[in-house]
Structure formats: C-alpha cells, structure tokens
PDB file of C-alpha atoms and ligand atoms in Angstrom:
ATOM      1  CA  MET A  16     -33.276 -97.038 -19.095  1.00  0.00           C
ATOM      2  CA  MET A  17     -30.142 -94.940 -19.291  1.00  0.00           C
ATOM      3  CA  SER A  18     -29.670 -92.186 -16.761  1.00  0.00           C
ATOM      4  CA  THR A  19     -29.459 -88.575 -17.847  1.00  0.00           C
ATOM      5  CA  ASP A  20     -25.785 -88.562 -16.834  1.00  0.00           C
ATOM      6  CA  GLN A  21     -25.083 -91.518 -19.143  1.00  0.00           C
ATOM      7  CA  MET A  22     -26.983 -89.835 -21.967  1.00  0.00           C
ATOM      8  CA  VAL A  23     -25.020 -86.585 -21.444  1.00  0.00           C
ATOM      9  CA  ALA A  24     -21.727 -88.499 -21.509  1.00  0.00           C
ATOM     10  CA  TRP A  25     -22.797 -90.264 -24.710  1.00  0.00           C
ATOM     11  CA  LEU A  26     -23.873 -86.951 -26.260  1.00  0.00           C
ATOM     12  CA  ARG A  27     -20.603 -85.200 -25.402  1.00  0.00           C
ATOM     13  CA  GLN A  28     -18.713 -88.125 -26.968  1.00  0.00           C
ATOM     14  CA  ALA A  29     -20.891 -87.969 -30.101  1.00  0.00           C
ATOM     15  CA  MET A  30     -20.336 -84.213 -30.377  1.00  0.00           C
ATOM     16  CA  GLY A  31     -16.587 -84.742 -30.045  1.00  0.00           C
ATOM     17  CA  THR A  32     -16.608 -87.365 -32.791  1.00  0.00           C
ATOM     18  CA  ALA A  33     -18.689 -85.133 -35.075  1.00  0.00           C
ATOM     19  CA  GLN A  34     -16.321 -82.226 -34.405  1.00  0.00           C
ATOM     20  CA  TRP A  35     -13.272 -84.363 -35.183  1.00  0.00           C
ATOM     21  CA  ASP A  36     -14.875 -85.575 -38.428  1.00  0.00           C
ATOM     22  CA  ALA A  37     -15.786 -82.031 -39.491  1.00  0.00           C
ATOM     23  CA  GLU A  38     -12.339 -80.640 -38.658  1.00  0.00           C
ATOM     24  CA  THR A  39     -10.695 -83.457 -40.590  1.00  0.00           C
ATOM     25  CA  ALA A  40     -13.004 -82.846 -43.555  1.00  0.00           C
ATOM     26  CA  ALA A  41     -12.264 -79.105 -43.393  1.00  0.00           C
ATOM     27  CA  ARG A  42      -8.512 -79.724 -43.541  1.00  0.00           C
ATOM     28  CA  GLU A  43      -8.891 -82.152 -46.394  1.00  0.00           C
ATOM     29  CA  THR A  44     -11.296 -80.168 -48.562  1.00  0.00           C
ATOM     30  CA  GLU A  45     -10.812 -76.468 -47.803  1.00  0.00           C
ATOM     31  CA  PRO A  46     -11.504 -74.147 -49.570  1.00  0.00           C
ATOM     32  CA  GLU A  47     -13.520 -76.091 -52.095  1.00  0.00           C
ATOM     33  CA  TRP A  48     -16.896 -76.257 -50.291  1.00  0.00           C
ATOM     34  CA  SER A  49     -19.481 -74.288 -52.243  1.00  0.00           C
ATOM     35  CA  ASP A  50     -22.874 -74.695 -53.759  1.00  0.00           C
ATOM     36  CA  GLY A  51     -21.733 -72.115 -56.349  1.00  0.00           C
ATOM     37  CA  GLY A  52     -24.526 -72.092 -58.892  1.00  0.00           C
ATOM     38  CA  PRO A  53     -25.714 -74.531 -61.524  1.00  0.00           C
ATOM     39  CA  TYR A  54     -22.328 -76.114 -62.078  1.00  0.00           C
ATOM     40  CA  GLY A  55     -20.876 -75.617 -58.618  1.00  0.00           C
ATOM     41  CA  GLU A  56     -17.269 -75.292 -57.740  1.00  0.00           C
ATOM     42  CA  GLY A  57     -16.972 -78.816 -56.530  1.00  0.00           C
ATOM     43  CA  VAL A  58     -15.646 -80.413 -53.409  1.00  0.00           C
ATOM     44  CA  HIS A  59     -12.197 -81.821 -53.906  1.00  0.00           C
ATOM     45  CA  THR A  60      -9.748 -83.432 -51.560  1.00  0.00           C
ATOM     46  CA  GLN A  61      -6.570 -81.412 -51.076  1.00  0.00           C
ATOM     47  CA  ARG A  62      -4.220 -84.354 -51.115  1.00  0.00           C
ATOM     48  CA  HIS A  63      -5.655 -86.227 -54.057  1.00  0.00           C
ATOM     49  CA  GLY A  64      -7.379 -83.402 -55.934  1.00  0.00           C
ATOM     50  CA  SER A  65     -10.239 -85.702 -56.757  1.00  0.00           C
ATOM     51  CA  PRO A  66     -13.890 -84.730 -56.599  1.00  0.00           C
ATOM     52  CA  VAL A  67     -15.618 -86.150 -53.564  1.00  0.00           C
ATOM     53  CA  ALA A  68     -19.104 -84.764 -53.885  1.00  0.00           C
ATOM     54  CA  VAL A  69     -19.905 -82.271 -56.635  1.00  0.00           C
ATOM     55  CA  GLY A  70     -18.744 -80.777 -59.840  1.00  0.00           C
ATOM     56  CA  PRO A  71     -19.672 -79.557 -63.281  1.00  0.00           C
ATOM     57  CA  TRP A  72     -19.571 -83.046 -64.692  1.00  0.00           C
ATOM     58  CA  GLY A  73     -23.286 -83.656 -64.413  1.00  0.00           C
ATOM     59  CA  TYR A  74     -23.114 -86.778 -62.356  1.00  0.00           C
ATOM     60  CA  MET A  75     -24.928 -85.324 -59.373  1.00  0.00           C
ATOM     61  CA  ASP A  76     -28.290 -83.617 -59.125  1.00  0.00           C
ATOM     62  CA  ASP A  77     -28.089 -79.908 -58.200  1.00  0.00           C
ATOM     63  CA  ALA A  78     -30.321 -80.427 -55.160  1.00  0.00           C
ATOM     64  CA  VAL A  79     -27.996 -83.127 -53.828  1.00  0.00           C
ATOM     65  CA  ARG A  80     -24.916 -80.998 -54.499  1.00  0.00           C
ATOM     66  CA  THR A  81     -26.490 -78.010 -52.754  1.00  0.00           C
ATOM     67  CA  HIS A  82     -27.520 -80.150 -49.799  1.00  0.00           C
ATOM     68  CA  ILE A  83     -23.995 -81.479 -49.375  1.00  0.00           C
ATOM     69  CA  ALA A  84     -22.459 -78.023 -49.695  1.00  0.00           C
ATOM     70  CA  ARG A  85     -24.800 -76.634 -47.025  1.00  0.00           C
ATOM     71  CA  HIS A  86     -23.424 -79.253 -44.631  1.00  0.00           C
ATOM     72  CA  ASP A  87     -19.852 -78.203 -45.124  1.00  0.00           C
ATOM     73  CA  PRO A  88     -17.505 -78.529 -42.144  1.00  0.00           C
ATOM     74  CA  THR A  89     -17.908 -74.874 -41.162  1.00  0.00           C
ATOM     75  CA  ALA A  90     -21.674 -75.237 -40.862  1.00  0.00           C
ATOM     76  CA  VAL A  91     -21.356 -78.528 -38.981  1.00  0.00           C
ATOM     77  CA  LEU A  92     -18.836 -77.053 -36.529  1.00  0.00           C
ATOM     78  CA  ARG A  93     -21.088 -74.040 -35.988  1.00  0.00           C
ATOM     79  CA  ARG A  94     -24.016 -76.329 -35.127  1.00  0.00           C
ATOM     80  CA  ILE A  95     -21.897 -78.447 -32.772  1.00  0.00           C
ATOM     81  CA  THR A  96     -20.760 -75.306 -30.933  1.00  0.00           C
ATOM     82  CA  LYS A  97     -24.363 -74.160 -30.529  1.00  0.00           C
ATOM     83  CA  ASP A  98     -25.521 -77.648 -29.508  1.00  0.00           C
ATOM     84  CA  ARG A  99     -22.864 -77.655 -26.767  1.00  0.00           C
ATOM     85  CA  GLU A 100     -24.065 -74.258 -25.576  1.00  0.00           C
ATOM     86  CA  LEU A 101     -27.635 -75.550 -25.548  1.00  0.00           C
ATOM     87  CA  LEU A 102     -26.618 -78.657 -23.578  1.00  0.00           C
ATOM     88  CA  ASP A 103     -24.775 -76.526 -21.011  1.00  0.00           C
ATOM     89  CA  ASP A 104     -27.790 -74.220 -20.748  1.00  0.00           C
ATOM     90  CA  ILE A 105     -30.134 -77.161 -20.180  1.00  0.00           C
ATOM     91  CA  LEU A 106     -27.863 -78.591 -17.496  1.00  0.00           C
ATOM     92  CA  ALA A 107     -27.547 -75.184 -15.792  1.00  0.00           C
ATOM     93  CA  GLU A 108     -31.277 -74.966 -15.083  1.00  0.00           C
ATOM     94  CA  LYS A 109     -31.769 -74.886 -11.332  1.00  0.00           C
ATOM     95  CA  HIS A 110     -34.258 -76.733  -9.172  1.00  0.00           C
ATOM     96  CA  HIS A 111     -36.995 -74.699  -7.549  1.00  0.00           C
ATOM     97  CA  ILE A 112     -35.846 -72.836  -4.466  1.00  0.00           C
ATOM     98  CA  SER A 113     -38.233 -71.198  -2.033  1.00  0.00           C
ATOM     99  CA  ASP A 114     -37.934 -69.222   1.182  1.00  0.00           C
ATOM    100  CA  ASP A 115     -40.167 -71.911   2.595  1.00  0.00           C
ATOM    101  CA  PRO A 116     -38.415 -75.294   2.908  1.00  0.00           C
ATOM    102  CA  TRP A 117     -41.709 -77.061   2.218  1.00  0.00           C
ATOM    103  CA  TYR A 118     -41.713 -75.682  -1.344  1.00  0.00           C
ATOM    104  CA  THR A 119     -38.024 -76.164  -2.127  1.00  0.00           C
ATOM    105  CA  CYS A 120     -37.335 -79.043  -4.512  1.00  0.00           C
ATOM    106  CA  PRO A 121     -35.796 -81.997  -2.621  1.00  0.00           C
ATOM    107  CA  ALA A 122     -33.214 -82.433  -5.400  1.00  0.00           C
ATOM    108  CA  ALA A 123     -31.880 -78.885  -4.919  1.00  0.00           C
ATOM    109  CA  THR A 124     -28.475 -78.418  -3.382  1.00  0.00           C
ATOM    110  CA  ARG A 125     -27.108 -75.255  -1.850  1.00  0.00           C
ATOM    111  CA  GLU A 126     -23.955 -75.474  -3.909  1.00  0.00           C
ATOM    112  CA  ARG A 127     -25.718 -75.958  -7.243  1.00  0.00           C
ATOM    113  CA  ASP A 128     -29.072 -74.226  -6.766  1.00  0.00           C
ATOM    114  CA  GLY A 129     -28.512 -71.831  -3.879  1.00  0.00           C
ATOM    115  CA  GLY A 130     -31.162 -71.076  -1.323  1.00  0.00           C
ATOM    116  CA  THR A 131     -31.161 -71.393   2.423  1.00  0.00           C
ATOM    117  CA  TYR A 132     -33.349 -74.458   2.559  1.00  0.00           C
ATOM    118  CA  ALA A 133     -31.781 -76.568  -0.165  1.00  0.00           C
ATOM    119  CA  GLU A 134     -30.201 -79.756   1.058  1.00  0.00           C
ATOM    120  CA  THR A 135     -26.487 -79.701   1.658  1.00  0.00           C
ATOM    121  CA  GLU A 136     -26.017 -82.992  -0.119  1.00  0.00           C
ATOM    122  CA  GLY A 137     -29.062 -83.060  -2.413  1.00  0.00           C
ATOM    123  CA  GLY A 138     -30.007 -86.378  -3.902  1.00  0.00           C
ATOM    124  CA  GLY A 139     -33.739 -86.184  -3.290  1.00  0.00           C
ATOM    125  CA  GLN A 140     -36.322 -86.882  -5.959  1.00  0.00           C
ATOM    126  CA  CYS A 141     -36.951 -83.817  -8.112  1.00  0.00           C
ATOM    127  CA  SER A 142     -40.467 -82.465  -7.574  1.00  0.00           C
ATOM    128  CA  CYS A 143     -40.155 -79.234  -9.552  1.00  0.00           C
ATOM    129  CA  GLY A 144     -39.947 -80.749 -13.031  1.00  0.00           C
ATOM    130  CA  ARG A 145     -36.399 -79.611 -13.769  1.00  0.00           C
ATOM    131  CA  ASP A 146     -34.978 -83.145 -14.116  1.00  0.00           C
ATOM    132  CA  GLU A 147     -37.809 -84.333 -16.390  1.00  0.00           C
ATOM    133  CA  ARG A 148     -37.478 -81.232 -18.596  1.00  0.00           C
ATOM    134  CA  ALA A 149     -33.701 -81.580 -18.790  1.00  0.00           C
ATOM    135  CA  GLN A 150     -33.885 -85.277 -19.658  1.00  0.00           C
ATOM    136  CA  ARG A 151     -36.498 -84.694 -22.368  1.00  0.00           C
ATOM    137  CA  ARG A 152     -34.494 -81.846 -23.955  1.00  0.00           C
ATOM    138  CA  ILE A 153     -31.201 -83.704 -23.764  1.00  0.00           C
ATOM    139  CA  ARG A 154     -32.812 -86.789 -25.332  1.00  0.00           C
ATOM    140  CA  THR A 155     -34.090 -84.627 -28.206  1.00  0.00           C
ATOM    141  CA  LEU A 156     -30.610 -83.187 -28.697  1.00  0.00           C
ATOM    142  CA  ALA A 157     -28.985 -86.645 -28.456  1.00  0.00           C
ATOM    143  CA  GLU A 158     -31.405 -88.121 -30.999  1.00  0.00           C
ATOM    144  CA  GLY A 159     -30.047 -85.607 -33.485  1.00  0.00           C
ATOM    145  CA  TYR A 160     -26.676 -87.308 -33.025  1.00  0.00           C
ATOM    146  CA  GLY A 161     -28.092 -90.813 -33.355  1.00  0.00           C
ATOM    147  CA  TRP A 162     -29.204 -91.686 -29.823  1.00  0.00           C
ATOM    148  CA  THR A 163     -31.910 -94.360 -30.054  1.00  0.00           C
ATOM    149  CA  GLU A 164     -32.422 -95.666 -26.511  1.00  0.00           C
ATOM    150  CA  LYS A 165     -35.545 -94.626 -24.612  1.00  0.00           C
TER     151      LYS A 165
HETATM  152 ZN1  LIG B  18     -36.355 -80.228  -9.027  1.00  0.00          ZN
END
C-alpha cells in the first residue's frame, strides 16, 4: 500500500503533466475551441490549420463535438488549479489539539498543528481521524487523474 506522501507526490506529478498538456494544446489550437452551435467553429491546429476534433463537415456527432469543446484547455487548466487548491486544503487540515494532553492527537506537532501539548517531533499514530480523512480524499482526487492503486 502506497503512503499518502507517495500518493500526493504522484498526484502533483499527474497535475503537472495535465497542465503541460493543456497549455501545449492551448498554444496549438487557440482561439479555435468552441462548441458554437450545430456546425461548430471547429478545433484546428495553428501550425497545420487542420481540423483536430470538430467542424461543419458532418463527420462528428454534435454531442461528441460539444463534449470535446467543453474540455478545452482553459476549462482543464481551471479544474487543475482548483484541484491543487483542494489538495492543499486537504493537507492543511490539522490534527485535534486539546488543552488536555490526553485528548491531543499523538500525530499533532506544535509546528504544524499548534497547541501546548502537541509533540515537538510528532510521528505518533493519528487518533483524531485527520490522516484517514486526508488519505481518502486525496485518493478520490488522484483517481480522477488515473490513480488505480489501493
Ligand atoms: Zn490526528
């Protein structure tokens, strides 16, 4: 079983690859992405001027053309940005801290989670549920990028 840290590293790499692909596609096809009605405006490469996905030539179903246009590089980059924000938000969740050391999560650290009774070094087993929640949410996010390991 992969650790959460390994899954996060994989996910950040996958997001970077998806971003690079979308930015490359944006440079190559801009400004031709559009679902523009029954005949569409088409998606053409800038260098070659050839259709890559859609057009008024009737060789692609409107639903397919619309689907492709809705996944244009701008939309993909917007989702990647928000997925990164979500990942950072998940990772920022703190372990439970209490004024009573008995109820402070053993995985909490003063530097990361604050609190007088958190361990200086941390490293204990999480008892507050934060690590399990984070791993589950990160796995869900990673599966959207193709993660398949359990
Ligand atoms: Zn915890």
